[in-house]
């Protein structure tokens, strides 16, 4: 199998079109699910908290910021 590649350099002085931040950035969301029956029966407690005002999740002393946070009371279809 032979692979060929070509590269052409253009001396054009025009710049590539500017992209808006919305068109080139990755958006990250987190969905905090509720505990299931087995977890509740074992005495598990939720270890993640979040603010309905800011897209942040707290785990102990650590805080993580996302573009969107969906709470444990919502349904996956609301995403």
N, CA, C and O atoms as a CHARMM CRD file, in Angstrom:
* protein
*
  316
    1    1 UNK  N      0.85200  -1.16600   0.00000 PROA 1      0.00000
    2    1 UNK  CA     0.00000   0.00000   0.00000 PROA 1      0.00000
    3    1 UNK  C      0.89500   1.22500   0.00000 PROA 1      0.00000
    4    1 UNK  O      1.83100   1.33000   0.79300 PROA 1      0.00000
    5    2 UNK  N      0.60000   2.13500  -0.88600 PROA 2      0.00000
    6    2 UNK  CA     1.36700   3.36400  -0.99400 PROA 2      0.00000
    7    2 UNK  C      0.51600   4.53100  -0.53000 PROA 2      0.00000
    8    2 UNK  O     -0.63500   4.67000  -0.94400 PROA 2      0.00000
    9    3 UNK  N      1.06600   5.35300   0.30900 PROA 3      0.00000
   10    3 UNK  CA     0.36400   6.54000   0.77500 PROA 3      0.00000
   11    3 UNK  C      1.03500   7.76300   0.19000 PROA 3      0.00000
   12    3 UNK  O      2.25800   7.89500   0.22800 PROA 3      0.00000
   13    4 UNK  N      0.24700   8.63300  -0.33900 PROA 4      0.00000
   14    4 UNK  CA     0.76500   9.87900  -0.90100 PROA 4      0.00000
   15    4 UNK  C      0.09100  11.04000  -0.19400 PROA 4      0.00000
   16    4 UNK  O     -1.10100  10.99300   0.10800 PROA 4      0.00000
   17    5 UNK  N      0.83800  12.04200   0.05600 PROA 5      0.00000
   18    5 UNK  CA     0.24500  13.24700   0.62400 PROA 5      0.00000
   19    5 UNK  C      0.80200  14.44500  -0.11300 PROA 5      0.00000
   20    5 UNK  O      1.90500  14.41100  -0.65700 PROA 5      0.00000
   21    6 UNK  N      0.03700  15.47100  -0.11600 PROA 6      0.00000
   22    6 UNK  CA     0.51400  16.69800  -0.74900 PROA 6      0.00000
   23    6 UNK  C      0.19700  17.86200   0.16100 PROA 6      0.00000
   24    6 UNK  O     -0.78900  17.84700   0.89800 PROA 6      0.00000
   25    7 UNK  N      1.02000  18.83700   0.10100 PROA 7      0.00000
   26    7 UNK  CA     0.84400  20.03000   0.91500 PROA 7      0.00000
   27    7 UNK  C      1.15100  21.21400   0.04000 PROA 7      0.00000
   28    7 UNK  O      2.20500  21.27700  -0.59300 PROA 7      0.00000
   29    8 UNK  N      0.25000  22.13400   0.00500 PROA 8      0.00000
   30    8 UNK  CA     0.52400  23.33900  -0.78000 PROA 8      0.00000
   31    8 UNK  C      0.48000  24.53600   0.14100 PROA 8      0.00000
   32    8 UNK  O     -0.42400  24.67900   0.96400 PROA 8      0.00000
   33    9 UNK  N      1.44100  25.36500  -0.00900 PROA 9      0.00000
   34    9 UNK  CA     1.51800  26.57100   0.79600 PROA 9      0.00000
   35    9 UNK  C      1.01900  27.73200  -0.03500 PROA 9      0.00000
   36    9 UNK  O      1.44900  27.93000  -1.17100 PROA 9      0.00000
   37   10 UNK  N      0.13500  28.47300   0.52300 PROA 10     0.00000
   38   10 UNK  CA    -0.42500  29.61400  -0.18400 PROA 10     0.00000
   39   10 UNK  C      0.19100  30.88100   0.37000 PROA 10     0.00000
   40   10 UNK  O      0.36800  31.02000   1.58000 PROA 10     0.00000
   41   11 UNK  N      0.50900  31.77800  -0.49600 PROA 11     0.00000
   42   11 UNK  CA     1.08300  33.04100  -0.04200 PROA 11     0.00000
   43   11 UNK  C      0.01600  34.11200   0.08000 PROA 11     0.00000
   44   11 UNK  O      0.32100  35.30400   0.08800 PROA 11     0.00000
   45   12 UNK  N     -1.22000  33.69200   0.17500 PROA 12     0.00000
   46   12 UNK  CA    -2.32600  34.63400   0.30100 PROA 12     0.00000
   47   12 UNK  C     -2.22700  35.36900   1.62700 PROA 12     0.00000
   48   12 UNK  O     -1.88600  34.77700   2.65100 PROA 12     0.00000
   49   13 UNK  N     -2.52300  36.64100   1.60400 PROA 13     0.00000
   50   13 UNK  CA    -2.43100  37.43700   2.82700 PROA 13     0.00000
   51   13 UNK  C     -3.74400  37.46600   3.59200 PROA 13     0.00000
   52   13 UNK  O     -3.82700  38.09600   4.64600 PROA 13     0.00000
   53   14 UNK  N     -4.76800  36.79800   3.08200 PROA 14     0.00000
   54   14 UNK  CA    -6.05300  36.82900   3.78800 PROA 14     0.00000
   55   14 UNK  C     -6.00800  35.89400   4.98900 PROA 14     0.00000
   56   14 UNK  O     -5.39000  34.83100   4.94100 PROA 14     0.00000
   57   15 UNK  N     -6.66500  36.30200   6.05800 PROA 15     0.00000
   58   15 UNK  CA    -6.72200  35.51500   7.28000 PROA 15     0.00000
   59   15 UNK  C     -7.92900  34.59800   7.23000 PROA 15     0.00000
   60   15 UNK  O     -8.90200  34.88600   6.53400 PROA 15     0.00000
   61   16 UNK  N     -7.87300  33.48900   7.96700 PROA 16     0.00000
   62   16 UNK  CA    -9.06800  32.65300   8.04800 PROA 16     0.00000
   63   16 UNK  C    -10.17000  33.41700   8.76800 PROA 16     0.00000
   64   16 UNK  O     -9.87500  34.27700   9.59800 PROA 16     0.00000
   65   17 UNK  N    -11.41800  33.12600   8.47400 PROA 17     0.00000
   66   17 UNK  CA   -12.50700  33.85100   9.13300 PROA 17     0.00000
   67   17 UNK  C    -12.49700  33.60900  10.63800 PROA 17     0.00000
   68   17 UNK  O    -12.22800  32.49900  11.09800 PROA 17     0.00000
   69   18 UNK  N    -12.78900  34.64100  11.38500 PROA 18     0.00000
   70   18 UNK  CA   -12.83300  34.52900  12.84200 PROA 18     0.00000
   71   18 UNK  C    -14.03900  33.69800  13.24700 PROA 18     0.00000
   72   18 UNK  O    -15.11100  33.80300  12.65200 PROA 18     0.00000
   73   19 UNK  N    -13.84800  32.86900  14.27000 PROA 19     0.00000
   74   19 UNK  CA   -14.94100  32.03500  14.75800 PROA 19     0.00000
   75   19 UNK  C    -15.42200  32.58600  16.09000 PROA 19     0.00000
   76   19 UNK  O    -14.62600  33.03000  16.91700 PROA 19     0.00000
   77   20 UNK  N    -16.71000  32.55200  16.28400 PROA 20     0.00000
   78   20 UNK  CA   -17.24700  33.00600  17.56200 PROA 20     0.00000
   79   20 UNK  C    -16.96900  31.94200  18.61600 PROA 20     0.00000
   80   20 UNK  O    -16.85000  30.76400  18.27700 PROA 20     0.00000
   81   21 UNK  N    -16.86400  32.32700  19.89200 PROA 21     0.00000
   82   21 UNK  CA   -16.59700  31.34800  20.94800 PROA 21     0.00000
   83   21 UNK  C    -17.63500  30.23500  20.99400 PROA 21     0.00000
   84   21 UNK  O    -17.29900  29.09900  21.32700 PROA 21     0.00000
   85   22 UNK  N    -18.88500  30.53500  20.66900 PROA 22     0.00000
   86   22 UNK  CA   -19.92500  29.51800  20.72100 PROA 22     0.00000
   87   22 UNK  C    -19.73300  28.45400  19.65200 PROA 22     0.00000
   88   22 UNK  O    -20.13600  27.30700  19.84500 PROA 22     0.00000
   89   23 UNK  N    -19.12500  28.81300  18.53300 PROA 23     0.00000
   90   23 UNK  CA   -19.00200  27.85700  17.44200 PROA 23     0.00000
   91   23 UNK  C    -17.76400  26.97300  17.55200 PROA 23     0.00000
   92   23 UNK  O    -17.64600  25.99200  16.81800 PROA 23     0.00000
   93   24 UNK  N    -16.84200  27.30000  18.45200 PROA 24     0.00000
   94   24 UNK  CA   -15.61400  26.51600  18.50000 PROA 24     0.00000
   95   24 UNK  C    -15.33900  25.89100  19.86400 PROA 24     0.00000
   96   24 UNK  O    -14.32700  25.21000  20.02700 PROA 24     0.00000
   97   25 UNK  N    -16.18500  26.09700  20.81900 PROA 25     0.00000
   98   25 UNK  CA   -15.92100  25.58200  22.15800 PROA 25     0.00000
   99   25 UNK  C    -16.75600  24.34300  22.45300 PROA 25     0.00000
  100   25 UNK  O    -17.85500  24.17200  21.92600 PROA 25     0.00000
  101   26 UNK  N    -16.21800  23.50300  23.29100 PROA 26     0.00000
  102   26 UNK  CA   -16.94400  22.32800  23.75600 PROA 26     0.00000
  103   26 UNK  C    -17.74600  22.73200  24.97900 PROA 26     0.00000
  104   26 UNK  O    -17.21800  23.37200  25.88900 PROA 26     0.00000
  105   27 UNK  N    -19.00400  22.36400  25.00400 PROA 27     0.00000
  106   27 UNK  CA   -19.85200  22.62700  26.16100 PROA 27     0.00000
  107   27 UNK  C    -19.92400  21.34800  26.98800 PROA 27     0.00000
  108   27 UNK  O    -20.08100  20.25700  26.44100 PROA 27     0.00000
  109   28 UNK  N    -19.80900  21.48600  28.30200 PROA 28     0.00000
  110   28 UNK  CA   -19.81500  20.32600  29.18400 PROA 28     0.00000
  111   28 UNK  C    -20.95800  20.45500  30.17700 PROA 28     0.00000
  112   28 UNK  O    -21.12800  21.48800  30.82500 PROA 28     0.00000
  113   29 UNK  N    -21.73700  19.38800  30.28400 PROA 29     0.00000
  114   29 UNK  CA   -22.85800  19.35600  31.22400 PROA 29     0.00000
  115   29 UNK  C    -22.69900  18.13900  32.12400 PROA 29     0.00000
  116   29 UNK  O    -22.07500  17.14700  31.74700 PROA 29     0.00000
  117   30 UNK  N    -23.26600  18.23100  33.30600 PROA 30     0.00000
  118   30 UNK  CA   -23.25900  17.10100  34.23500 PROA 30     0.00000
  119   30 UNK  C    -24.69400  16.86600  34.69400 PROA 30     0.00000
  120   30 UNK  O    -25.44700  17.80800  34.94000 PROA 30     0.00000
  121   31 UNK  N    -25.05000  15.60600  34.80100 PROA 31     0.00000
  122   31 UNK  CA   -26.36600  15.22500  35.29700 PROA 31     0.00000
  123   31 UNK  C    -26.16400  14.46600  36.60100 PROA 31     0.00000
  124   31 UNK  O    -25.60700  13.36800  36.60000 PROA 31     0.00000
  125   32 UNK  N    -26.60900  15.03500  37.70500 PROA 32     0.00000
  126   32 UNK  CA   -26.48200  14.40300  39.01100 PROA 32     0.00000
  127   32 UNK  C    -27.71400  13.53100  39.20300 PROA 32     0.00000
  128   32 UNK  O    -28.82100  14.04200  39.37100 PROA 32     0.00000
  129   33 UNK  N    -27.52500  12.21700  39.17700 PROA 33     0.00000
  130   33 UNK  CA   -28.66500  11.31000  39.27500 PROA 33     0.00000
  131   33 UNK  C    -29.02500  11.04600  40.73200 PROA 33     0.00000
  132   33 UNK  O    -28.17200  11.14100  41.61400 PROA 33     0.00000
  133   34 UNK  N    -30.28000  10.71800  40.98100 PROA 34     0.00000
  134   34 UNK  CA   -30.67500  10.37300  42.35000 PROA 34     0.00000
  135   34 UNK  C    -30.14100   8.99100  42.71800 PROA 34     0.00000
  136   34 UNK  O    -29.82200   8.18000  41.84800 PROA 34     0.00000
  137   35 UNK  N    -30.05100   8.74500  44.00400 PROA 35     0.00000
  138   35 UNK  CA   -29.64200   7.42300  44.46800 PROA 35     0.00000
  139   35 UNK  C    -30.72800   6.41300  44.11500 PROA 35     0.00000
  140   35 UNK  O    -31.91600   6.73400  44.14400 PROA 35     0.00000
  141   36 UNK  N    -30.31600   5.19100  43.78000 PROA 36     0.00000
  142   36 UNK  CA   -31.28700   4.14300  43.47500 PROA 36     0.00000
  143   36 UNK  C    -31.62000   3.36900  44.74500 PROA 36     0.00000
  144   36 UNK  O    -30.96000   3.53800  45.77000 PROA 36     0.00000
  145   37 UNK  N    -32.63500   2.52900  44.67800 PROA 37     0.00000
  146   37 UNK  CA   -33.12300   1.79900  45.84900 PROA 37     0.00000
  147   37 UNK  C    -32.05800   1.03500  46.60100 PROA 37     0.00000
  148   37 UNK  O    -31.99700   1.11200  47.82800 PROA 37     0.00000
  149   38 UNK  N    -31.20500   0.28900  45.89000 PROA 38     0.00000
  150   38 UNK  CA   -30.14600  -0.47400  46.55500 PROA 38     0.00000
  151   38 UNK  C    -29.17800   0.43300  47.29700 PROA 38     0.00000
  152   38 UNK  O    -28.72000   0.09700  48.38900 PROA 38     0.00000
  153   39 UNK  N    -28.87000   1.56900  46.71400 PROA 39     0.00000
  154   39 UNK  CA   -27.95500   2.50900  47.37000 PROA 39     0.00000
  155   39 UNK  C    -28.58600   3.07600  48.63400 PROA 39     0.00000
  156   39 UNK  O    -27.91300   3.21600  49.65600 PROA 39     0.00000
  157   40 UNK  N    -29.86300   3.40000  48.57100 PROA 40     0.00000
  158   40 UNK  CA   -30.56100   3.90800  49.75700 PROA 40     0.00000
  159   40 UNK  C    -30.64500   2.83200  50.83400 PROA 40     0.00000
  160   40 UNK  O    -30.47800   3.12800  52.01700 PROA 40     0.00000
  161   41 UNK  N    -30.90200   1.58600  50.43700 PROA 41     0.00000
  162   41 UNK  CA   -30.99700   0.47900  51.39600 PROA 41     0.00000
  163   41 UNK  C    -29.66600   0.22900  52.09300 PROA 41     0.00000
  164   41 UNK  O    -29.64500  -0.20700  53.24400 PROA 41     0.00000
  165   42 UNK  N    -28.57100   0.49600  51.41900 PROA 42     0.00000
  166   42 UNK  CA   -27.24300   0.31500  52.00400 PROA 42     0.00000
  167   42 UNK  C    -26.82300   1.50200  52.86400 PROA 42     0.00000
  168   42 UNK  O    -25.74400   1.48700  53.45700 PROA 42     0.00000
  169   43 UNK  N    -27.66600   2.52600  52.93600 PROA 43     0.00000
  170   43 UNK  CA   -27.35200   3.69400  53.75000 PROA 43     0.00000
  171   43 UNK  C    -26.49500   4.73000  53.04300 PROA 43     0.00000
  172   43 UNK  O    -25.93000   5.61400  53.68700 PROA 43     0.00000
  173   44 UNK  N    -26.39500   4.63100  51.74100 PROA 44     0.00000
  174   44 UNK  CA   -25.60300   5.61400  50.98800 PROA 44     0.00000
  175   44 UNK  C    -26.27100   6.98400  51.06500 PROA 44     0.00000
  176   44 UNK  O    -27.49300   7.09400  51.15500 PROA 44     0.00000
  177   45 UNK  N    -25.45200   8.00800  51.02800 PROA 45     0.00000
  178   45 UNK  CA   -25.95200   9.37800  51.01400 PROA 45     0.00000
  179   45 UNK  C    -25.38800  10.08700  49.80100 PROA 45     0.00000
  180   45 UNK  O    -24.32900   9.71700  49.29500 PROA 45     0.00000
  181   46 UNK  N    -26.09100  11.10500  49.33300 PROA 46     0.00000
  182   46 UNK  CA   -25.57900  11.88900  48.20700 PROA 46     0.00000
  183   46 UNK  C    -24.31000  12.60600  48.64800 PROA 46     0.00000
  184   46 UNK  O    -24.26500  13.20500  49.72300 PROA 46     0.00000
  185   47 UNK  N    -23.28800  12.54100  47.81600 PROA 47     0.00000
  186   47 UNK  CA   -22.00700  13.17700  48.15700 PROA 47     0.00000
  187   47 UNK  C    -21.73400  14.38400  47.27000 PROA 47     0.00000
  188   47 UNK  O    -20.69100  15.02800  47.39400 PROA 47     0.00000
  189   48 UNK  N    -22.66000  14.68800  46.38500 PROA 48     0.00000
  190   48 UNK  CA   -22.51000  15.80200  45.45700 PROA 48     0.00000
  191   48 UNK  C    -23.60400  16.80800  45.74000 PROA 48     0.00000
  192   48 UNK  O    -24.77100  16.44200  45.87500 PROA 48     0.00000
  193   49 UNK  N    -23.23800  18.06200  45.83100 PROA 49     0.00000
  194   49 UNK  CA   -24.24700  19.11100  45.98800 PROA 49     0.00000
  195   49 UNK  C    -24.03300  20.13300  44.88700 PROA 49     0.00000
  196   49 UNK  O    -22.93500  20.27000  44.34800 PROA 49     0.00000
  197   50 UNK  N    -25.09100  20.84300  44.56500 PROA 50     0.00000
  198   50 UNK  CA   -24.97700  21.84700  43.51600 PROA 50     0.00000
  199   50 UNK  C    -25.90400  22.99500  43.81600 PROA 50     0.00000
  200   50 UNK  O    -26.88600  22.86200  44.54600 PROA 50     0.00000
  201   51 UNK  N    -25.56700  24.12500  43.23400 PROA 51     0.00000
  202   51 UNK  CA   -26.35200  25.33900  43.41600 PROA 51     0.00000
  203   51 UNK  C    -27.27700  25.50900  42.22100 PROA 51     0.00000
  204   51 UNK  O    -26.83100  25.36800  41.08300 PROA 51     0.00000
  205   52 UNK  N    -28.54600  25.80500  42.44500 PROA 52     0.00000
  206   52 UNK  CA   -29.44600  26.03100  41.31700 PROA 52     0.00000
  207   52 UNK  C    -29.14900  27.34400  40.58500 PROA 52     0.00000
  208   52 UNK  O    -29.65700  27.57300  39.48800 PROA 52     0.00000
  209   53 UNK  N    -28.33100  28.20100  41.18900 PROA 53     0.00000
  210   53 UNK  CA   -28.03800  29.51400  40.61400 PROA 53     0.00000
  211   53 UNK  C    -26.80000  29.48300  39.71500 PROA 53     0.00000
  212   53 UNK  O    -26.78900  30.11500  38.65900 PROA 53     0.00000
  213   54 UNK  N    -25.76500  28.76000  40.12000 PROA 54     0.00000
  214   54 UNK  CA   -24.52500  28.71000  39.34500 PROA 54     0.00000
  215   54 UNK  C    -24.29100  27.28300  38.85000 PROA 54     0.00000
  216   54 UNK  O    -24.71300  26.33000  39.50500 PROA 54     0.00000
  217   55 UNK  N    -23.62800  27.12300  37.70900 PROA 55     0.00000
  218   55 UNK  CA   -23.38300  25.77400  37.18700 PROA 55     0.00000
  219   55 UNK  C    -22.16900  25.11300  37.83900 PROA 55     0.00000
  220   55 UNK  O    -21.22100  24.72400  37.15600 PROA 55     0.00000
  221   56 UNK  N    -22.20900  24.99100  39.16900 PROA 56     0.00000
  222   56 UNK  CA   -21.10000  24.40000  39.90600 PROA 56     0.00000
  223   56 UNK  C    -21.57700  23.19200  40.69400 PROA 56     0.00000
  224   56 UNK  O    -22.71800  23.13300  41.15300 PROA 56     0.00000
  225   57 UNK  N    -20.66900  22.22900  40.83900 PROA 57     0.00000
  226   57 UNK  CA   -20.92400  21.03300  41.63100 PROA 57     0.00000
  227   57 UNK  C    -19.85800  20.98500  42.71100 PROA 57     0.00000
  228   57 UNK  O    -18.68100  21.21500  42.43400 PROA 57     0.00000
  229   58 UNK  N    -20.26200  20.68800  43.94000 PROA 58     0.00000
  230   58 UNK  CA   -19.31800  20.57500  45.04100 PROA 58     0.00000
  231   58 UNK  C    -19.25400  19.11400  45.48800 PROA 58     0.00000
  232   58 UNK  O    -20.27500  18.45700  45.69100 PROA 58     0.00000
  233   59 UNK  N    -18.02500  18.63300  45.63300 PROA 59     0.00000
  234   59 UNK  CA   -17.77000  17.30300  46.18600 PROA 59     0.00000
  235   59 UNK  C    -16.77300  17.50500  47.31300 PROA 59     0.00000
  236   59 UNK  O    -15.57500  17.65900  47.07200 PROA 59     0.00000
  237   60 UNK  N    -17.26600  17.50500  48.53300 PROA 60     0.00000
  238   60 UNK  CA   -16.39300  17.78600  49.66400 PROA 60     0.00000
  239   60 UNK  C    -15.88400  19.20700  49.58100 PROA 60     0.00000
  240   60 UNK  O    -16.66900  20.15300  49.51500 PROA 60     0.00000
  241   61 UNK  N    -14.56900  19.36000  49.58500 PROA 61     0.00000
  242   61 UNK  CA   -13.97300  20.70100  49.51100 PROA 61     0.00000
  243   61 UNK  C    -13.66800  21.12700  48.07900 PROA 61     0.00000
  244   61 UNK  O    -13.16500  22.22800  47.85300 PROA 61     0.00000
  245   62 UNK  N    -13.96900  20.26500  47.11200 PROA 62     0.00000
  246   62 UNK  CA   -13.68100  20.56500  45.70500 PROA 62     0.00000
  247   62 UNK  C    -14.92000  21.10700  45.01000 PROA 62     0.00000
  248   62 UNK  O    -16.04000  20.66300  45.26300 PROA 62     0.00000
  249   63 UNK  N    -14.69900  22.06600  44.13600 PROA 63     0.00000
  250   63 UNK  CA   -15.78800  22.67000  43.37000 PROA 63     0.00000
  251   63 UNK  C    -15.44800  22.57400  41.88700 PROA 63     0.00000
  252   63 UNK  O    -14.31900  22.85600  41.48500 PROA 63     0.00000
  253   64 UNK  N    -16.42900  22.17600  41.07300 PROA 64     0.00000
  254   64 UNK  CA   -16.24300  22.02000  39.63900 PROA 64     0.00000
  255   64 UNK  C    -17.28500  22.85500  38.91700 PROA 64     0.00000
  256   64 UNK  O    -18.45800  22.84100  39.28800 PROA 64     0.00000
  257   65 UNK  N    -16.87200  23.57700  37.89800 PROA 65     0.00000
  258   65 UNK  CA   -17.77400  24.43600  37.13700 PROA 65     0.00000
  259   65 UNK  C    -18.03200  23.81900  35.76600 PROA 65     0.00000
  260   65 UNK  O    -17.10300  23.38200  35.08700 PROA 65     0.00000
  261   66 UNK  N    -19.29800  23.78800  35.36700 PROA 66     0.00000
  262   66 UNK  CA   -19.72200  23.23400  34.08400 PROA 66     0.00000
  263   66 UNK  C    -20.51800  24.29400  33.33800 PROA 66     0.00000
  264   66 UNK  O    -20.85200  25.34100  33.89200 PROA 66     0.00000
  265   67 UNK  N    -20.81500  24.01500  32.08900 PROA 67     0.00000
  266   67 UNK  CA   -21.68800  24.91000  31.33200 PROA 67     0.00000
  267   67 UNK  C    -23.14000  24.73300  31.76600 PROA 67     0.00000
  268   67 UNK  O    -23.91300  25.69100  31.77300 PROA 67     0.00000
  269   68 UNK  N    -23.50600  23.50000  32.12800 PROA 68     0.00000
  270   68 UNK  CA   -24.86700  23.20600  32.57900 PROA 68     0.00000
  271   68 UNK  C    -24.81000  22.13600  33.65700 PROA 68     0.00000
  272   68 UNK  O    -24.00600  21.20800  33.57300 PROA 68     0.00000
  273   69 UNK  N    -25.66500  22.26200  34.67300 PROA 69     0.00000
  274   69 UNK  CA   -25.79300  21.25000  35.72100 PROA 69     0.00000
  275   69 UNK  C    -27.26100  20.88200  35.81700 PROA 69     0.00000
  276   69 UNK  O    -28.12500  21.74500  35.97900 PROA 69     0.00000
  277   70 UNK  N    -27.53200  19.58900  35.71400 PROA 70     0.00000
  278   70 UNK  CA   -28.89700  19.08900  35.84200 PROA 70     0.00000
  279   70 UNK  C    -28.97600  18.30100  37.13100 PROA 70     0.00000
  280   70 UNK  O    -28.12200  17.45900  37.40800 PROA 70     0.00000
  281   71 UNK  N    -30.00600  18.57800  37.92100 PROA 71     0.00000
  282   71 UNK  CA   -30.10900  17.99800  39.24200 PROA 71     0.00000
  283   71 UNK  C    -30.71200  16.62400  39.28700 PROA 71     0.00000
  284   71 UNK  O    -31.25000  16.12100  38.30100 PROA 71     0.00000
  285   72 UNK  N    -30.61100  16.02400  40.45900 PROA 72     0.00000
  286   72 UNK  CA   -31.08400  14.66000  40.65800 PROA 72     0.00000
  287   72 UNK  C    -32.60200  14.55300  40.62100 PROA 72     0.00000
  288   72 UNK  O    -33.13600  13.44900  40.52000 PROA 72     0.00000
  289   73 UNK  N    -33.29100  15.65200  40.69900 PROA 73     0.00000
  290   73 UNK  CA   -34.75500  15.61700  40.66400 PROA 73     0.00000
  291   73 UNK  C    -35.29500  15.64400  39.23800 PROA 73     0.00000
  292   73 UNK  O    -36.45300  15.29600  39.00600 PROA 73     0.00000
  293   74 UNK  N    -34.46200  16.05700  38.28200 PROA 74     0.00000
  294   74 UNK  CA   -34.89400  16.13100  36.89000 PROA 74     0.00000
  295   74 UNK  C    -34.83600  14.77400  36.22300 PROA 74     0.00000
  296   74 UNK  O    -34.28100  13.82400  36.77500 PROA 74     0.00000
  297   75 UNK  N    -35.40100  14.68600  35.05400 PROA 75     0.00000
  298   75 UNK  CA   -35.36400  13.43400  34.30800 PROA 75     0.00000
  299   75 UNK  C    -34.36300  13.56000  33.16700 PROA 75     0.00000
  300   75 UNK  O    -34.10600  14.66500  32.69000 PROA 75     0.00000
  301   76 UNK  N    -33.79600  12.43900  32.72600 PROA 76     0.00000
  302   76 UNK  CA   -32.85000  12.50900  31.60800 PROA 76     0.00000
  303   76 UNK  C    -33.46900  13.10400  30.34900 PROA 76     0.00000
  304   76 UNK  O    -32.75600  13.67000  29.52000 PROA 76     0.00000
  305   77 UNK  N    -34.76900  12.98700  30.19600 PROA 77     0.00000
  306   77 UNK  CA   -35.40300  13.55000  29.00500 PROA 77     0.00000
  307   77 UNK  C    -35.40200  15.07000  29.02400 PROA 77     0.00000
  308   77 UNK  O    -35.61800  15.70000  27.98800 PROA 77     0.00000
  309   78 UNK  N    -35.16100  15.67200  30.19800 PROA 78     0.00000
  310   78 UNK  CA   -35.11900  17.13200  30.27400 PROA 78     0.00000
  311   78 UNK  C    -33.79700  17.68500  29.76400 PROA 78     0.00000
  312   78 UNK  O    -33.64600  18.90000  29.63500 PROA 78     0.00000
  313   79 UNK  N    -32.83400  16.81100  29.47100 PROA 79     0.00000
  314   79 UNK  CA   -31.55900  17.25400  28.92300 PROA 79     0.00000
  315   79 UNK  C    -31.78900  17.63800  27.49800 PROA 79     0.00000
  316   79 UNK  O    -30.85400  18.05000  26.81100 PROA 79     0.00000
